[in-house]
CSV table of C-alpha atoms in Angstrom, one decimal:
chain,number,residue,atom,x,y,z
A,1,UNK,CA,-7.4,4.6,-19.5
A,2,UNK,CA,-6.2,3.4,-15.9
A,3,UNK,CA,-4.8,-0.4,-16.3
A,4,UNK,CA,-6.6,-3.1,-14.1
A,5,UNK,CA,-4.5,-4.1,-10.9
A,6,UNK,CA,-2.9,-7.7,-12.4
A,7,UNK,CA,-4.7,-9.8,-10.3
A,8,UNK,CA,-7.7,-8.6,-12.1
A,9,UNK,CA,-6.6,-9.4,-15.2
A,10,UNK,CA,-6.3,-13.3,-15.1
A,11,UNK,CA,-10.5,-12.5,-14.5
A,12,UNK,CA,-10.6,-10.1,-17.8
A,13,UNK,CA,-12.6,-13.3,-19.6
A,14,UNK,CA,-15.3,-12.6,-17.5
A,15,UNK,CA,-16.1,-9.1,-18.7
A,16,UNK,CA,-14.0,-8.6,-21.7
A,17,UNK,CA,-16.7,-10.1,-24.6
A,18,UNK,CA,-14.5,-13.5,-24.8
A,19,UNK,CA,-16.9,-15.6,-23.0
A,20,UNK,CA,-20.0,-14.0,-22.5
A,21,UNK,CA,-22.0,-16.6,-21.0
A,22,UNK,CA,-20.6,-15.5,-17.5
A,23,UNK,CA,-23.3,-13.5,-15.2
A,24,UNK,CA,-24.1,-12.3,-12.0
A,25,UNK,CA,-26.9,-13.6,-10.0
A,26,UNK,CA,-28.6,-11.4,-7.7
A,27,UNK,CA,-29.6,-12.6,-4.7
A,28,UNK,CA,-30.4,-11.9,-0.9
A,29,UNK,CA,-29.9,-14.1,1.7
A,30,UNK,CA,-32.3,-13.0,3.8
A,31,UNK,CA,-35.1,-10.3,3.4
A,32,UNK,CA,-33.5,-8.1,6.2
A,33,UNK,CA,-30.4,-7.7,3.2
A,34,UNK,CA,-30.9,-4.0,1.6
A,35,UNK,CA,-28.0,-4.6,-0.5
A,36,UNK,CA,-27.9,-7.5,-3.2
A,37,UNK,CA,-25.5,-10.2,-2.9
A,38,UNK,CA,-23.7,-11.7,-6.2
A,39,UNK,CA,-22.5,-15.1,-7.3
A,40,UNK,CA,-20.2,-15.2,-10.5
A,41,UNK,CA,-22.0,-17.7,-12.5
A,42,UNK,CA,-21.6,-19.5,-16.3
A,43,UNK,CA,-25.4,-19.4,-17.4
A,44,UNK,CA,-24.1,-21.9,-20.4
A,45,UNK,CA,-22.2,-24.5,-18.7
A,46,UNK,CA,-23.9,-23.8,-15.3
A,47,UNK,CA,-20.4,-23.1,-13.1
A,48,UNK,CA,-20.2,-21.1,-10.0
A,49,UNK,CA,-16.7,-19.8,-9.9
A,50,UNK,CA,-16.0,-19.3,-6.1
A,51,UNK,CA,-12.9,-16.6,-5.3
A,52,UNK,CA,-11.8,-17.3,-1.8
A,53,UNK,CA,-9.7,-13.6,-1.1
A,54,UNK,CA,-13.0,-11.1,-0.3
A,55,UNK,CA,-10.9,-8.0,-1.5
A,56,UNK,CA,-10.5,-9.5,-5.0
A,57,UNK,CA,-13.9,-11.3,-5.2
A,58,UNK,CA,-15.2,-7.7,-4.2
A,59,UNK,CA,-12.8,-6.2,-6.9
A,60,UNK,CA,-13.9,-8.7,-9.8
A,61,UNK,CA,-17.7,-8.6,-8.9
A,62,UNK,CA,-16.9,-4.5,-9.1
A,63,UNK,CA,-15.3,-4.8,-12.4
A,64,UNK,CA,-18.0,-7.2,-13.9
A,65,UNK,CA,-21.0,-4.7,-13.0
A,66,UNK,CA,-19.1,-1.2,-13.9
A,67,UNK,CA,-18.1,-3.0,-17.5
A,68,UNK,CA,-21.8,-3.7,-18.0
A,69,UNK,CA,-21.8,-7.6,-17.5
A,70,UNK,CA,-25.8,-9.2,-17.8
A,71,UNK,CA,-27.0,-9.6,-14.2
A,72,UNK,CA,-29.9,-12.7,-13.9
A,73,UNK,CA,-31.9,-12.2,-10.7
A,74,UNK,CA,-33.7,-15.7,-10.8
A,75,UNK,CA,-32.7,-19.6,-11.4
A,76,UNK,CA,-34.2,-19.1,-14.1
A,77,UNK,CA,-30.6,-19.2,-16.4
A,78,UNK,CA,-29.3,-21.3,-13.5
A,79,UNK,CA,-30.3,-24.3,-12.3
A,80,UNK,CA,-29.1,-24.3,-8.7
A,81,UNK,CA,-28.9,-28.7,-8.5
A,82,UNK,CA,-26.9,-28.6,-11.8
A,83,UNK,CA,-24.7,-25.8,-10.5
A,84,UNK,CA,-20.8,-26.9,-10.5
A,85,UNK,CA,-18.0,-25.3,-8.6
A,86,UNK,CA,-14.6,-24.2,-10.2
């Protein structure tokens, strides 16, 4: 099994079973976007955990969706004026 690069694994929470209250929502940002966009979300606590490097944000959002992490296409889980930032 190939190891995950090791600044994936400080994010290994969010696809590893230990907290699995962490999602993906779907989204586009416009209806001219064929490809869906993602936000890493906590449907519990209701936290938007922002990654600021694109490569690793790509890389995590990757990782959640190839190890099977829930992905939430509404506000229904997430109520975007109760949304915090980490």
């Amino acid at each position: 099994m190939q190891s995950l690069p090791k600044n994936l694994e400080e994010f290994s929470y969010l696809w590893d079973g230990s907290d699995s209250d962490w999602a993906l929502l779907k989204f586009n940002a416009s209806p001219s976007e064929k490809e869906p966009r993602y936000l890493i979300v906590n449907t519990k606590d209701k936290r938007v955990l922002l990654v600021s490097d694109d490569i690793l944000y790509h890389d995590i959002k990757e990782t959640m969706r190839e190890k099977g992490v829930r992905i939430v296409s509404g506000l229904e889980y997430v109520d975007k004026n109760q949304l915090s930032v980490d």
